[in-house]
PDB file of C-alpha atoms in Angstrom:
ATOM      1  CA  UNK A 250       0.000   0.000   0.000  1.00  0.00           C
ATOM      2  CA  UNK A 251       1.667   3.629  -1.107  1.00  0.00           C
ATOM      3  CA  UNK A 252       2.184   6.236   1.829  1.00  0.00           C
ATOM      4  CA  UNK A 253       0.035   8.644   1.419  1.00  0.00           C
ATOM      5  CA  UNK A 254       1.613  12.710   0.696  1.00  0.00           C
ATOM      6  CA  UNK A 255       0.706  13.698   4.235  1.00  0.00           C
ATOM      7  CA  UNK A 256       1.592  17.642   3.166  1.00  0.00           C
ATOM      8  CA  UNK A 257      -0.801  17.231   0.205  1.00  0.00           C
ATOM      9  CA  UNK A 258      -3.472  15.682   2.678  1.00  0.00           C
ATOM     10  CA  UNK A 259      -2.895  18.413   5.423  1.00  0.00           C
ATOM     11  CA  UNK A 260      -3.150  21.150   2.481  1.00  0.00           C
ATOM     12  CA  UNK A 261      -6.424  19.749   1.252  1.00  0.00           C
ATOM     13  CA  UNK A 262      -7.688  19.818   4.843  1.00  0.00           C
ATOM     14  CA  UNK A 263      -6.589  23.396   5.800  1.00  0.00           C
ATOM     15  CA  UNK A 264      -7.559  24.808   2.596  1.00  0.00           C
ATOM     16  CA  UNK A 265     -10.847  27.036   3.008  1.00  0.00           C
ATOM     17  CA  UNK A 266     -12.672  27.035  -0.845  1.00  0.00           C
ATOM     18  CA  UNK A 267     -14.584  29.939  -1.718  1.00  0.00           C
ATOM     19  CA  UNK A 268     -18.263  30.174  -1.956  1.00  0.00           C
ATOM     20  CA  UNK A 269     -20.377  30.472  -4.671  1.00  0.00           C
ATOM     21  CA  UNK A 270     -21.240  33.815  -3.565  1.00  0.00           C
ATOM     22  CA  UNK A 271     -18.010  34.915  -3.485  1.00  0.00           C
ATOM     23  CA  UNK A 272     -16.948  33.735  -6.392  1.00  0.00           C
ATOM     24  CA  UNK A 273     -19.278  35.522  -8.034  1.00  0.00           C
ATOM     25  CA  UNK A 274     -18.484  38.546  -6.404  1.00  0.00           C
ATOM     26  CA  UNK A 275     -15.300  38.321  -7.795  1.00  0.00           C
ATOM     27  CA  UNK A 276     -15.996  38.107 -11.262  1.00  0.00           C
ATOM     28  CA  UNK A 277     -18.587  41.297 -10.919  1.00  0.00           C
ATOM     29  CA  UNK A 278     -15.791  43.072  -9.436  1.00  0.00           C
ATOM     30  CA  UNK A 279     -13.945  42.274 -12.313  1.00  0.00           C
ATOM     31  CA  UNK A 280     -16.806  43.436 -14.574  1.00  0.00           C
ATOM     32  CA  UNK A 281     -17.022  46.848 -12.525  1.00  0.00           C
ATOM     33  CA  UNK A 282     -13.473  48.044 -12.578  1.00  0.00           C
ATOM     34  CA  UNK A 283     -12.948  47.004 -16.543  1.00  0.00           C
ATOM     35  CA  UNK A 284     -15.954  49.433 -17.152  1.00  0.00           C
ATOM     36  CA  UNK A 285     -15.064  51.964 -14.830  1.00  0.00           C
ATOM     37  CA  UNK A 286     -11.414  51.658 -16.986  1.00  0.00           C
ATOM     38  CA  UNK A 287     -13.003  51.931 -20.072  1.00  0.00           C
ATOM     39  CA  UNK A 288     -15.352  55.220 -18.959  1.00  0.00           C
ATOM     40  CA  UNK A 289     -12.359  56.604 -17.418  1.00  0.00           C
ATOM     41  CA  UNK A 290      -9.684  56.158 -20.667  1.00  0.00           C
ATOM     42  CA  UNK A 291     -12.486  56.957 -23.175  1.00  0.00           C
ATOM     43  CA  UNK A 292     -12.154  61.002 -22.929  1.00  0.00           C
ATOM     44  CA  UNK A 293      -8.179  60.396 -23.392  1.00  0.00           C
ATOM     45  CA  UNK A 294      -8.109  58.025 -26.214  1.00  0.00           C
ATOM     46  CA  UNK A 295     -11.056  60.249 -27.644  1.00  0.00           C
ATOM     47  CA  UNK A 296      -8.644  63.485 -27.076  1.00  0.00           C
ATOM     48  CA  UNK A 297      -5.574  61.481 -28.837  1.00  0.00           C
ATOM     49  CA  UNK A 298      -7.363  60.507 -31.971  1.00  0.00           C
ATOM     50  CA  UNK A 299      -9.094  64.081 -32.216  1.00  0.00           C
ATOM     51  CA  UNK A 300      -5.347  65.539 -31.909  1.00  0.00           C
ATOM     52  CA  UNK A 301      -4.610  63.696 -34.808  1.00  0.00           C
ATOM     53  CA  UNK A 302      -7.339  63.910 -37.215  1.00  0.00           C
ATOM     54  CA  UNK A 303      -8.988  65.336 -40.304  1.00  0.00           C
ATOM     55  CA  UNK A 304     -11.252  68.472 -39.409  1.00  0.00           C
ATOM     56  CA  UNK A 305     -14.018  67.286 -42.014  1.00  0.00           C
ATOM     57  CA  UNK A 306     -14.323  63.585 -39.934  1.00  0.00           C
ATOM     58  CA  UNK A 307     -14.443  66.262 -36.680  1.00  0.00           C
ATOM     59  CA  UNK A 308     -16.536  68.660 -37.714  1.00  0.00           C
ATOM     60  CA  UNK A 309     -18.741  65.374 -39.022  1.00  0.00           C
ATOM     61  CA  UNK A 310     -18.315  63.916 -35.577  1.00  0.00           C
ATOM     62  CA  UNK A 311     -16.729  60.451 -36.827  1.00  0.00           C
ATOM     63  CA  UNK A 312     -13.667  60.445 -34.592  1.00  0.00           C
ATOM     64  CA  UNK A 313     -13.687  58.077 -31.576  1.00  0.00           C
ATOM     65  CA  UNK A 314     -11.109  56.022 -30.795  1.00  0.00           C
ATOM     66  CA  UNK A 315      -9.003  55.522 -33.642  1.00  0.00           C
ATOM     67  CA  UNK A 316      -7.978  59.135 -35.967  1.00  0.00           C
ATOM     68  CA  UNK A 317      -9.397  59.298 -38.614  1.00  0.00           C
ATOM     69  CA  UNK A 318      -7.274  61.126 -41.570  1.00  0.00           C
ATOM     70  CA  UNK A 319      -4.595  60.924 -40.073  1.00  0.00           C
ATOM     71  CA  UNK A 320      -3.251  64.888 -40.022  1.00  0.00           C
ATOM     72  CA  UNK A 321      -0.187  66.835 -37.825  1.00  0.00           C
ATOM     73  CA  UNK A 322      -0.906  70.208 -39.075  1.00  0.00           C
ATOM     74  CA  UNK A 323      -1.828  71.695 -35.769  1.00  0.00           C
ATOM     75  CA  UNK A 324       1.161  70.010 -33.940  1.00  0.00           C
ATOM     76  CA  UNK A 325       3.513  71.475 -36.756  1.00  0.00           C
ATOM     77  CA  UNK A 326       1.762  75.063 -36.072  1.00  0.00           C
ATOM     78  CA  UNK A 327       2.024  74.999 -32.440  1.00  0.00           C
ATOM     79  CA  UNK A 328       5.249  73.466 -32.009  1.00  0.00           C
ATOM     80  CA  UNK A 329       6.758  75.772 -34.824  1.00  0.00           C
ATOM     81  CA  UNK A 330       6.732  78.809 -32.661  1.00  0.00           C
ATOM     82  CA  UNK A 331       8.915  79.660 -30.968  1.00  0.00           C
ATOM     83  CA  UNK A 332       6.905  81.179 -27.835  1.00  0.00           C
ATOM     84  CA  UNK A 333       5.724  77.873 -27.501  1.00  0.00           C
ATOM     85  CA  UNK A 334       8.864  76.751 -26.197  1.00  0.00           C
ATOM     86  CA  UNK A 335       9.673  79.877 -24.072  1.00  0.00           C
ATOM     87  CA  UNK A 336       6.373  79.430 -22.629  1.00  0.00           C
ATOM     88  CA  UNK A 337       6.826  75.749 -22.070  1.00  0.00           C
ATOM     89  CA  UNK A 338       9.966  76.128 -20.388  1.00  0.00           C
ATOM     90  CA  UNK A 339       8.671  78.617 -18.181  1.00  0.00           C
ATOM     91  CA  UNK A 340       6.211  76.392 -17.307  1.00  0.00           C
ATOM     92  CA  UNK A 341       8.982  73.989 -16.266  1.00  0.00           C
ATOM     93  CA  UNK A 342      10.321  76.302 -13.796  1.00  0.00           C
ATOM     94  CA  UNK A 343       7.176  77.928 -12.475  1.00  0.00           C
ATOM     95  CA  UNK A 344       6.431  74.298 -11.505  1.00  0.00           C
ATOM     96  CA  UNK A 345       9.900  73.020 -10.084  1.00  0.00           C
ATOM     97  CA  UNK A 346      10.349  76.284  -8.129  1.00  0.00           C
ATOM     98  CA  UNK A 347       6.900  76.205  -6.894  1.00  0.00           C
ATOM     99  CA  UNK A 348       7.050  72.533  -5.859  1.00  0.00           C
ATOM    100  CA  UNK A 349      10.032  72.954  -3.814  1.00  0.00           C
ATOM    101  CA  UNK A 350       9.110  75.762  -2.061  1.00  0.00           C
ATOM    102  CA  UNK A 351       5.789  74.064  -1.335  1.00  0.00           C
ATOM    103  CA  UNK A 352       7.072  71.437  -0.031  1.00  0.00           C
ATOM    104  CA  UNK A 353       9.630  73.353   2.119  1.00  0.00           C
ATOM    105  CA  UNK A 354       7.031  75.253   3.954  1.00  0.00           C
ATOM    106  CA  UNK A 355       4.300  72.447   3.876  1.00  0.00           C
ATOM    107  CA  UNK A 356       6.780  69.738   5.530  1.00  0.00           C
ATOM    108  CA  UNK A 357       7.927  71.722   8.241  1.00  0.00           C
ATOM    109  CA  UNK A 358       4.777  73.106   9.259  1.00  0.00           C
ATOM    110  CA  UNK A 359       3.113  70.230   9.419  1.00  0.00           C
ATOM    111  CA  UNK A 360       5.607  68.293  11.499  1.00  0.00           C
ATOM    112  CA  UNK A 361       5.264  71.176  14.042  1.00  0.00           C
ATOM    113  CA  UNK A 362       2.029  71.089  13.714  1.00  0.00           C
ATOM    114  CA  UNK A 363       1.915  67.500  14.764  1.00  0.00           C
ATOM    115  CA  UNK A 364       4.086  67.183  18.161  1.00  0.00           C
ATOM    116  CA  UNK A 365       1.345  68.090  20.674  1.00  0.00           C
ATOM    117  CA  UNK A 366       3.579  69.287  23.014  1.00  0.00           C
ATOM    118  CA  UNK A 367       4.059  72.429  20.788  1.00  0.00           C
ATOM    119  CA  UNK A 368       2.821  75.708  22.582  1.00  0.00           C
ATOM    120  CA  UNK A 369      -0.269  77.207  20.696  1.00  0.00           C
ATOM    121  CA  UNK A 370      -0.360  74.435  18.523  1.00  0.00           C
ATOM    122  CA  UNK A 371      -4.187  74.919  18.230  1.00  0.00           C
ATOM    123  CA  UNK A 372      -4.323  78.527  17.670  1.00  0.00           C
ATOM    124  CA  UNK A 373      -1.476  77.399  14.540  1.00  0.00           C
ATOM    125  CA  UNK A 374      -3.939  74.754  13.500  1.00  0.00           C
ATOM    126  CA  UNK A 375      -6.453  76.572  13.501  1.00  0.00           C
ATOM    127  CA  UNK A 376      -4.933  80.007  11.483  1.00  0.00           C
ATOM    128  CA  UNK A 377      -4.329  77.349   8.113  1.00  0.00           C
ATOM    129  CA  UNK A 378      -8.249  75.896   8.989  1.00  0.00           C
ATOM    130  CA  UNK A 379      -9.403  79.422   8.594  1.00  0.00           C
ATOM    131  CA  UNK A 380      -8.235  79.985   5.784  1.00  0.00           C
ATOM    132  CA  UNK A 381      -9.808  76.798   3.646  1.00  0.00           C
ATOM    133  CA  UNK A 382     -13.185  78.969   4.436  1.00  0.00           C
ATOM    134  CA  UNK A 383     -12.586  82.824   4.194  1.00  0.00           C
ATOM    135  CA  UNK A 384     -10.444  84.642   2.016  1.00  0.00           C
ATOM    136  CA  UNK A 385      -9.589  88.070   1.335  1.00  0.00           C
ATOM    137  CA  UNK A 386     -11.262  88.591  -2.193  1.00  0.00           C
ATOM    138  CA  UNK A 387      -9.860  88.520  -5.418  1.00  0.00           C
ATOM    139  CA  UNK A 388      -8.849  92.329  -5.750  1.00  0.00           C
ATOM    140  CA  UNK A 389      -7.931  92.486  -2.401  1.00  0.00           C
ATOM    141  CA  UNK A 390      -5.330  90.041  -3.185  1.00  0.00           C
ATOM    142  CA  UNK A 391      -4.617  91.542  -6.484  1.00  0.00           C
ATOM    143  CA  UNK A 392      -3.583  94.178  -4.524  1.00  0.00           C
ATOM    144  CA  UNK A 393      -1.309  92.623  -2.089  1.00  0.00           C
ATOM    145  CA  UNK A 394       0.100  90.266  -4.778  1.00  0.00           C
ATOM    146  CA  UNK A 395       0.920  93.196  -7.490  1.00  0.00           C
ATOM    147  CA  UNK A 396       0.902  96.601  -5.739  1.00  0.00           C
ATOM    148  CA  UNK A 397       1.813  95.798  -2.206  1.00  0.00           C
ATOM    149  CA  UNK A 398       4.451  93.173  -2.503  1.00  0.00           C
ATOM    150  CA  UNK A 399       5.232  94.533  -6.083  1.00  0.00           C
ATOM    151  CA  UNK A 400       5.212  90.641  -7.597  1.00  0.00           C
ATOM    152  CA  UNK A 401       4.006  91.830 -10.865  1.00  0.00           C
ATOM    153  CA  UNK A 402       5.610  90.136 -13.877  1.00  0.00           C
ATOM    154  CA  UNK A 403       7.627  87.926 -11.384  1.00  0.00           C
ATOM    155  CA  UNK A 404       8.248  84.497 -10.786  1.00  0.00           C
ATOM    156  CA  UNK A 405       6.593  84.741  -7.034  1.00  0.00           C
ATOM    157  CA  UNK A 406       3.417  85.790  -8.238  1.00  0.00           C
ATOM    158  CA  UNK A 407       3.080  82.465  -9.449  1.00  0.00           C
ATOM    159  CA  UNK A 408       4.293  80.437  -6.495  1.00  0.00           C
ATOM    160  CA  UNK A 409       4.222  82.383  -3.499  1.00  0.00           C
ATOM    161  CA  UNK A 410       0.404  83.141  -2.872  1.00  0.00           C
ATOM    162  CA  UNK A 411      -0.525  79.543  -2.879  1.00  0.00           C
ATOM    163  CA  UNK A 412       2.232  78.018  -1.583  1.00  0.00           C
ATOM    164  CA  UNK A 413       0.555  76.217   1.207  1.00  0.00           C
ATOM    165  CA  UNK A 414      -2.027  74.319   0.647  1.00  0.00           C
ATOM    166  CA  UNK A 415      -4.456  73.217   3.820  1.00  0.00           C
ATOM    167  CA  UNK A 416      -5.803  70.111   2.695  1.00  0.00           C
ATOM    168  CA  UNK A 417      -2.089  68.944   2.108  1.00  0.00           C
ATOM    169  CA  UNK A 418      -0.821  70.328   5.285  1.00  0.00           C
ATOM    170  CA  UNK A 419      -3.606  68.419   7.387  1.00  0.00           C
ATOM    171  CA  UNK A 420      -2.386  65.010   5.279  1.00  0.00           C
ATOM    172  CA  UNK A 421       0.824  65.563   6.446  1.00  0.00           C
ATOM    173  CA  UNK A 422       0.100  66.442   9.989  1.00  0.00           C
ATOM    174  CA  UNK A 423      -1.586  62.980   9.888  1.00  0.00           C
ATOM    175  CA  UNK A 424       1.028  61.034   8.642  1.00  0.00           C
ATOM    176  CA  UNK A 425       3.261  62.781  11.031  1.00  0.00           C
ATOM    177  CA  UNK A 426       0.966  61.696  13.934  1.00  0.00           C
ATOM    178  CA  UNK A 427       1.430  58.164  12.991  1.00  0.00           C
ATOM    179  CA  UNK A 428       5.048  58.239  13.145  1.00  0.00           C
ATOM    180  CA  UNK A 429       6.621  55.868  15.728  1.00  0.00           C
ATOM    181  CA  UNK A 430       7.726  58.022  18.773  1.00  0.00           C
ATOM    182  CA  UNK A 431      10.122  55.374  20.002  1.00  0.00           C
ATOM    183  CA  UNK A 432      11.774  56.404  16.767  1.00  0.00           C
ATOM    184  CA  UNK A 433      12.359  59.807  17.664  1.00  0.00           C
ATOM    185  CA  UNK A 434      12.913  58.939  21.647  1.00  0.00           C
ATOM    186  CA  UNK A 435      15.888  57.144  20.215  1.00  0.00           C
ATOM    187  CA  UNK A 436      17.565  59.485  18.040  1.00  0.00           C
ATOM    188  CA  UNK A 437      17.184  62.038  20.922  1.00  0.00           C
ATOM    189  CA  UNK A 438      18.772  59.717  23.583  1.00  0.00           C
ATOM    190  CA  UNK A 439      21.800  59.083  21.159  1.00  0.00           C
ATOM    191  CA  UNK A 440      22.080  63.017  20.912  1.00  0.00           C
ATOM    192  CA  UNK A 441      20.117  64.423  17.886  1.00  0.00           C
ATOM    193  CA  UNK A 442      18.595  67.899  18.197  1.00  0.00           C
ATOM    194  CA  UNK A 443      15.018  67.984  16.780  1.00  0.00           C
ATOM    195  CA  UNK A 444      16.485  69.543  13.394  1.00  0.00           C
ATOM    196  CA  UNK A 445      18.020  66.504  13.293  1.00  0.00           C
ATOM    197  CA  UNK A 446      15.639  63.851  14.210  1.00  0.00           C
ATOM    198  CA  UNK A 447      13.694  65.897  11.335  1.00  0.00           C
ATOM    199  CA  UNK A 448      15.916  65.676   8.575  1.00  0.00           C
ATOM    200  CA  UNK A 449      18.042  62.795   9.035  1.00  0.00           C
ATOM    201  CA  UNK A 450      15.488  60.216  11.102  1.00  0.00           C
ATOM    202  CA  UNK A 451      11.585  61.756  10.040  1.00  0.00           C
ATOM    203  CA  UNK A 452      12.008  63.107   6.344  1.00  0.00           C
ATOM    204  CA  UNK A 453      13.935  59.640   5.140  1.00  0.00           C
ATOM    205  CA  UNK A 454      11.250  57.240   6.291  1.00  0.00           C
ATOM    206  CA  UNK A 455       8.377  59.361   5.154  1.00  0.00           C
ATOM    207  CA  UNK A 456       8.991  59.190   1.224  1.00  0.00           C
ATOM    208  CA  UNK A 457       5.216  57.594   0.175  1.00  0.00           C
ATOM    209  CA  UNK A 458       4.016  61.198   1.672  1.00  0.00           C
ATOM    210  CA  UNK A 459       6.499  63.153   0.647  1.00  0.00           C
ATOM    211  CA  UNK A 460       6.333  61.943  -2.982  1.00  0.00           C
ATOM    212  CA  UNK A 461       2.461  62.289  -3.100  1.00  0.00           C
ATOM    213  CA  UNK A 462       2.448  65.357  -1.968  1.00  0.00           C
ATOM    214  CA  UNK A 463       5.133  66.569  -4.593  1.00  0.00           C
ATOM    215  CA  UNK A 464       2.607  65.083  -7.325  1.00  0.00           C
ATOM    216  CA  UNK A 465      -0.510  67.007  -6.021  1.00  0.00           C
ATOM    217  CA  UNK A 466       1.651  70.539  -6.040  1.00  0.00           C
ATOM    218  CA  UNK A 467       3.477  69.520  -9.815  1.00  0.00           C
ATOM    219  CA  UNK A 468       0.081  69.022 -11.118  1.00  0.00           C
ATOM    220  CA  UNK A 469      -1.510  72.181  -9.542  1.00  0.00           C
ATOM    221  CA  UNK A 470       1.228  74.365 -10.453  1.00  0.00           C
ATOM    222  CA  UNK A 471       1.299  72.583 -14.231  1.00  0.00           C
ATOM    223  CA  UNK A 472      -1.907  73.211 -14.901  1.00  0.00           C
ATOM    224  CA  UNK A 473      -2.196  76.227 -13.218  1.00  0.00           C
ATOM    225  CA  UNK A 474      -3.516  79.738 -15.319  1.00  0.00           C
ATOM    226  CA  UNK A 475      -5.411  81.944 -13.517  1.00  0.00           C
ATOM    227  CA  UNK A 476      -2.707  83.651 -11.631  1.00  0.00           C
ATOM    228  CA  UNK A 477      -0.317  83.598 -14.425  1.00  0.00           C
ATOM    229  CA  UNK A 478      -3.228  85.424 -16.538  1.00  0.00           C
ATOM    230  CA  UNK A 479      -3.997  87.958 -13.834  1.00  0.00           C
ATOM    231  CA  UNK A 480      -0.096  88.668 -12.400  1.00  0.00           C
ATOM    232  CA  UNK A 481       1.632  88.489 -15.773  1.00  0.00           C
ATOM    233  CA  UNK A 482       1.837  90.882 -18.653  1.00  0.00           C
ATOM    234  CA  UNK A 483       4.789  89.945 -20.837  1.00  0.00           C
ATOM    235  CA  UNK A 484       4.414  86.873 -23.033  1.00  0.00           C
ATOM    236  CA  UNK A 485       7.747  85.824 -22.583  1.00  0.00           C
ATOM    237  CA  UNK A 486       6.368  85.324 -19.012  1.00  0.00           C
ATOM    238  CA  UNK A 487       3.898  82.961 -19.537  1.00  0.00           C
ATOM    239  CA  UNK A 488       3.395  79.610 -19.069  1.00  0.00           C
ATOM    240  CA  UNK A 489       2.309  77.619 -21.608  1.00  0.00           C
ATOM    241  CA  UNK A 490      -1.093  77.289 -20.376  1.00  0.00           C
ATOM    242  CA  UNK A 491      -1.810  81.013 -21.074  1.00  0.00           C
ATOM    243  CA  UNK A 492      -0.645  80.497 -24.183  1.00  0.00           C
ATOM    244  CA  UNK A 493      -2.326  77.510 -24.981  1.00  0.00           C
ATOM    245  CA  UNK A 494      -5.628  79.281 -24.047  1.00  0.00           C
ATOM    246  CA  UNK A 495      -4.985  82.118 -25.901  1.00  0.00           C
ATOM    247  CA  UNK A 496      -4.272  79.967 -29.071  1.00  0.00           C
ATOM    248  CA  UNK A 497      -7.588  78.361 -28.125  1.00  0.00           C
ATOM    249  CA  UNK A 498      -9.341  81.441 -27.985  1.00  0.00           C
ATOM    250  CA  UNK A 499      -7.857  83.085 -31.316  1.00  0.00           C
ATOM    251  CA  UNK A 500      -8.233  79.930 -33.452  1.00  0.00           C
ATOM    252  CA  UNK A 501     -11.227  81.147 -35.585  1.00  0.00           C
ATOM    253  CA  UNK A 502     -11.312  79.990 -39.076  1.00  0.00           C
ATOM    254  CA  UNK A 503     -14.178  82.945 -39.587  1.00  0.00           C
ATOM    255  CA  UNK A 504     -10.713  85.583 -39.140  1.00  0.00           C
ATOM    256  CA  UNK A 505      -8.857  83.303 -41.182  1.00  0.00           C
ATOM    257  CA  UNK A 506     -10.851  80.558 -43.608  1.00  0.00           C
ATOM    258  CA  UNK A 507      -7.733  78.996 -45.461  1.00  0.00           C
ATOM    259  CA  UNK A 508      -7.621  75.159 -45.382  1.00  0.00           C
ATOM    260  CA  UNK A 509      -4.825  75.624 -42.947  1.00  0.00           C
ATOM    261  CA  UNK A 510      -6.752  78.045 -40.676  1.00  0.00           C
ATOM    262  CA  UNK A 511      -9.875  75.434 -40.708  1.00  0.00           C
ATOM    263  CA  UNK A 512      -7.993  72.705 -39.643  1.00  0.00           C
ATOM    264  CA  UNK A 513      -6.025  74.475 -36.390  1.00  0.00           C
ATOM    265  CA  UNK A 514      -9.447  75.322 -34.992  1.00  0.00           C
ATOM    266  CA  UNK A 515     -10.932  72.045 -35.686  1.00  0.00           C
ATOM    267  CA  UNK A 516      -8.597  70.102 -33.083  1.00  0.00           C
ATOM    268  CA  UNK A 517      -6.532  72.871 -31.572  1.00  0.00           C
ATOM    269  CA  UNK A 518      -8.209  72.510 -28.559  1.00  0.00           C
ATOM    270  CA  UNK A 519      -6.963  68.506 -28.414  1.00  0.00           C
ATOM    271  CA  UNK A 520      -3.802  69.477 -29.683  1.00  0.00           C
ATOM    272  CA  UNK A 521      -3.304  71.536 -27.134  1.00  0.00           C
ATOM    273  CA  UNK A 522      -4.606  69.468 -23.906  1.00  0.00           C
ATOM    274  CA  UNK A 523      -2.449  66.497 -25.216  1.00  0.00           C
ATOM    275  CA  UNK A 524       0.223  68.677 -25.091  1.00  0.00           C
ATOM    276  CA  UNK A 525      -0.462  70.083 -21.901  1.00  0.00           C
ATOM    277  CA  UNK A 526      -0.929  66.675 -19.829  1.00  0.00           C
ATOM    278  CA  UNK A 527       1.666  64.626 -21.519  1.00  0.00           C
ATOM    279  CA  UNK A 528       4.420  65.417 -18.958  1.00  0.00           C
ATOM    280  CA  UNK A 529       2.400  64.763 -16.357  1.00  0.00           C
ATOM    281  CA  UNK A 530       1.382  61.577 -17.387  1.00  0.00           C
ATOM    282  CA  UNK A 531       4.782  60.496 -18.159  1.00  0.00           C
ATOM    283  CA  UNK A 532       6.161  61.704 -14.260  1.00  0.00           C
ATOM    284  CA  UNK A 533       3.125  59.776 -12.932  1.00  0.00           C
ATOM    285  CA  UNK A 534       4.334  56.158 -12.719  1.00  0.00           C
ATOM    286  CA  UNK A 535       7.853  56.691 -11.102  1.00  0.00           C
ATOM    287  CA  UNK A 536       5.667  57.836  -8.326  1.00  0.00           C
ATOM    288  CA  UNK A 537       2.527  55.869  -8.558  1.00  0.00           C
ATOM    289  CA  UNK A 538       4.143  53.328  -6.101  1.00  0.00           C
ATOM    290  CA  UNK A 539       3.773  56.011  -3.340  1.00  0.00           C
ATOM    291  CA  UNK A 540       0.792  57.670  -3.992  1.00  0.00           C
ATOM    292  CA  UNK A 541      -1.875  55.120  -2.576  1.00  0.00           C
ATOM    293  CA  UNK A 542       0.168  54.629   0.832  1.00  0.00           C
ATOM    294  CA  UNK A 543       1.427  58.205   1.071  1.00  0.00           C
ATOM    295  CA  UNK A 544      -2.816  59.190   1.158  1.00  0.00           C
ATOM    296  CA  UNK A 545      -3.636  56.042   2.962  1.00  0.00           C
ATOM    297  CA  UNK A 546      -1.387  56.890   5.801  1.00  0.00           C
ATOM    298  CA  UNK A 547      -2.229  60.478   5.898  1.00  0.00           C
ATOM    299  CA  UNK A 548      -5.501  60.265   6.195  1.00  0.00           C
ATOM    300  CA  UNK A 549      -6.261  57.978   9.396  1.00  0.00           C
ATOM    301  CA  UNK A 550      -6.742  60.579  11.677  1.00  0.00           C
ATOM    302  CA  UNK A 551      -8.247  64.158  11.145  1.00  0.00           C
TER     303      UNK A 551
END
């Protein structure tokens, strides 16, 4: 008589099969997320093949997800000037400048914010909270931003007045909260100031928060316009949002009814979002890893 595979035999026994019910469950979860996929990449894919298509099968409304005649024109007349580029750079550095002193004030404050031991620490708490629901006005600020603190035309028009924002402070403060105290009780025994514990214990284990944060602050200040439109006066200033919107706005083909002209405003408008979120799309994924645990984290307490 064989010996029987006693592992095989204790597997079989431990092994807990799934219901019916959950089974099912399973497979309409499936279902679900594939259709909430599809709804969510439609727009995009829809956007892509607009960007690259005829303006007779626009106008006609028979683009979806594949182009149809295929045309560049309106990349070649948007990327062909030159104050495209200036603009885009100076989107590039509105945004990296703006980022990092985001998250220089944002990091710091919040980890104050979070040892409870600080002095007033509710009266700082509740100065940022205060400011989520009142606000000075738009000319009011207009005229602190451009008069006042003379930031007209400058680069800290862009990224000073929102430098800080609340609901990413709070995150942080949370996240902060969670850290392990026996941590920090160590690094002070062995002789580290609080600077330090901050910087070389605090700041190096807290990289999922740090790196979602980064994203939400790159893709505010990428996308950002309004301020650039209502600080800025020189083109050469502008990032290329402005002048996307501009080119948006001037792309009639009743001022100009050439073949060429008819085209640009038939898909300059896709032309010019695909342009505008590519980068960000392509910076996404080295930091996708982070993002889910860097919120998750923040957000267990209030």
């Amino acid at each position: 008589m064989p010996t029987p595979d006693l592992a095989a035999v204790r597997t079989e026994a431990t092994t807990v099969k799934d219901t019916a019910g959950y089974r099912t469950f399973k497979v309409a979860n499936v279902v679900v997320l594939l259709l909430v996929c599809a709804v969510t990449l439609y727009p995009f894919v829809n956007l892509v093949a607009k960007a690259f298509s005829s303006e007779g099968f626009i106008a006609a409304g028979e683009v979806n997800l594949l182009p149809r005649g295929f045309n560049i024109e309106t990349f070649r007349y948007v990327m062909g000037d030159a104050m495209f580029w200036t603009n885009y750079k100076n989107t590039v550095v509105y945004t990296v400048v703006g980022t990092f002193v985001s998250m220089a004030l944002t990091t710091p404050y919040a980890y104050a914010l979070s040892r409870r031991h600080l002095k007033g620490r509710t009266f700082f708490i509740g100065i940022a909270v205060f400011t989520m629901f009142f606000s000075g006005g738009l000319i009011p600020n207009y005229i602190l931003v451009a008069d006042v603190l003379g930031m007209r035309n400058t680069l800290w028009a862009i990224v000073l007045p929102g430098a800080i924002s609340v609901f990413n402070l709070l995150v942080m403060k949370s996240f902060f909260e969670n850290f392990p105290s026996d941590l920090e009780e160590a690094a002070a025994i062995d002789g580290l100031t609080t600077y330090g514990i901050f910087f070389r214990i605090v700041l190096p284990l807290s990289k999922a928060v740090l790196a979602t944060m980064t994203l939400f602050y790159a893709v505010g200040l990428w996308n950002s316009w309004f301020n650039a439109f209502l600080y800025l006066d020189q083109k050469e200033l502008f990032p290329v949002t402005v002048y996307l919107r501009n080119m948006i706005a001037a792309a009639s083909p009743a001022a100009d009814p050439t073949q060429d002209a008819v085209q640009i405003g038939a898909n300059i408008q896709s032309v010019t979002m695909l342009l505008t979120v590519l980068p960000i799309i392509c910076f996404y994924p080295f930091i996708q890893r982070y993002f889910v645990s860097g919120v998750m984290l923040g957000s267990v307490k209030g």
